């Protein structure tokens, strides 16, 4: 917005050019986002800090009233935005009005001035809070003009709640005429008690191309919406709307379905003949997934609590039968080939979110050509749900196509940033953070699978992010036989050697260039007498020590990276020519990593020779630390012999699709 013209006047002017609602001139994906999400989804600052800020703000208001120092008030609000403490501020102002610290006249005058003449959003928000204490027709007119803009909807929604008698009617008006985060703020406060409000919320208010899940879940928190949803008769008019709600409802935790929800799903499945749109297909798939989650949760509960009779209660038996009937009905109904055409049609002109499309593709076991995802990738080039599909669930099919896609998508400028040597956390919503997630998934696939893209590895050796450089170096280490005579790779490594200051990365570079001044590494295996694959509560910690001798031994890069908490085997090497008490530290297959230091191994060797089972746990963050720390444990012979939390024999058959 223009910093030299009041926000109120700017909205008036733009509304004349574009009178339709919601306001078309606002950026609905950004306006009000920070304030609304901060207030609705986080605890924010400690309560005492909010109180302090509210107190300071009231003193600044007093100065603005007494000495016309609104500039000092603005400076304060720029540093301490109102969304951090506005509820505490409103309550403090109310109390100060009672004790006549502020008079009605001076606060009303300041509120009118801030809302109508300020060019800074924080000052307008404060004006809205002040006017909330003085409801009348002019106040309501100002509130509607500003409240229809998502930047201010939350403050209007909160301010009318203790001033206007017809507050719920005003909130419903805001829900109908706002969009984006403004609608979310108004929807959060709305109490949809009338049939008209309930119907409108489920038919229109929950629809969005980027906030549907939040809209739906906020709506379903309201008892009136749930009652309307569960009590309505299904017909051609509401079936698709209800399927939309089912598709976008997210479960915060994996819990068993309520009786109401299960019955509602049965009603939707019974009326499956009405399903003819992609959202209906997505709804059926989503229900199948939710039923499976609930089935598994109930199954585990029953498995833990079965009585000695091993006999299921009749109610559990009926519930599992209901699960089975719903899932089988959905599977049979969606076996028709027409549904494949429907999802392909949706991909060509996507209207629903990536996650719904990906879920349907997986359920129908469809793997379209990568080009079919072009419209989805244009809409969301670095979508994380697509990433999970391409490089998580279906990497065998899409790895190479995804690699080429990223190579063409990412600008060369990304690889010209100055190198960082300490890992820094990026803003999770930023473009750069999403790029890093995709690149990390690409490299992790190369580490864990038989994929190799040397061009990417070389490119990432000059990337600013130290962790991604480290992954690229680990991929090169795993596949050294593929490139050891490749001058392009060697040149890139030599260039990085002269620039790299991260210790782990520098050590990897030196290792790859054979500059660590140690003999050629060999691969050696020892016999593991007692394999230990998991920890038990009864394991006894014996000592902390280091892993030594790693510079002499090579080991294959495992599918699961060797990170903190990894268990290693301890194997005696009695014929070691240098140390008769030698204890090797190995992987599960006996591949030698190094040794327990001579100063720590004598008593441990005696224990192992006497038939005791010892193992080690990695305490360093990973195997690239300068000093590898281990903890050595004794597996007590009188401890439990089964895996912790192991299940009893399966009593209830659990489905697998």
Coordinates of N, CA, C and O in Angstrom, one line a residue, residues 2 9 48 126 131 200 251 257 302 327 357 425 431 450 478 530 593 645 650:
X2 N 0.3 2.4 -0.5 CA 1.0 3.7 -0.6 C 1.2 4.2 0.9 O 0.3 4.4 1.6
X9 N -8.5 5.4 2.8 CA -8.7 6.1 1.6 C -8.3 5.2 0.4 O -9.0 5.2 -0.7
X48 N 3.2 -13.2 30.7 CA 3.7 -12.1 31.4 C 4.3 -11.1 30.4 O 4.2 -9.9 30.6
X126 N -4.7 -0.9 15.7 CA -4.9 -0.3 17.0 C -6.2 0.5 17.0 O -7.0 0.5 18.0
X131 N -11.9 1.5 18.7 CA -13.3 1.7 18.3 C -14.3 0.6 18.7 O -15.5 0.8 18.8
X200 N -24.4 -22.6 4.4 CA -23.5 -21.8 3.6 C -22.1 -22.1 3.9 O -21.2 -22.2 3.1
X251 N -6.9 -35.5 10.5 CA -6.9 -35.9 11.8 C -5.6 -35.5 12.5 O -4.5 -35.7 12.0
X257 N -12.1 -43.8 14.9 CA -13.2 -42.9 14.5 C -14.3 -43.0 15.5 O -14.6 -44.0 16.1
X302 N -7.2 -53.6 21.0 CA -7.8 -54.9 21.3 C -6.7 -55.9 21.6 O -6.7 -56.7 22.6
X327 N -14.6 -50.8 3.6 CA -13.4 -50.8 2.8 C -13.6 -51.7 1.5 O -13.2 -51.3 0.4
X357 N -4.8 -35.7 -5.1 CA -4.5 -36.3 -6.3 C -3.5 -37.4 -6.1 O -3.6 -38.5 -6.6
X425 N 19.1 -22.8 9.6 CA 17.8 -23.2 9.4 C 17.1 -22.1 8.5 O 17.1 -20.9 8.8
X431 N 11.2 -20.2 -0.7 CA 11.6 -21.0 -1.9 C 12.9 -21.8 -1.7 O 13.0 -22.9 -2.1
X450 N 20.2 -47.7 -5.6 CA 21.2 -47.9 -6.7 C 21.1 -46.8 -7.7 O 21.0 -47.1 -8.9
X478 N 30.3 -43.4 -1.8 CA 29.7 -44.7 -2.0 C 29.9 -45.2 -3.4 O 30.1 -46.4 -3.6
X530 N 26.7 -63.0 18.8 CA 25.4 -62.7 19.3 C 24.9 -61.3 18.7 O 25.3 -60.3 19.2
X593 N 34.3 -51.7 11.3 CA 34.4 -50.2 11.3 C 35.7 -49.7 11.9 O 36.3 -48.8 11.5
X645 N 7.3 -54.0 23.5 CA 6.0 -53.7 22.9 C 5.6 -54.7 21.8 O 4.9 -54.4 20.9
X650 N -1.8 -62.6 16.5 CA -2.9 -61.8 15.9 C -4.2 -62.5 16.1 O -4.4 -63.6 15.7

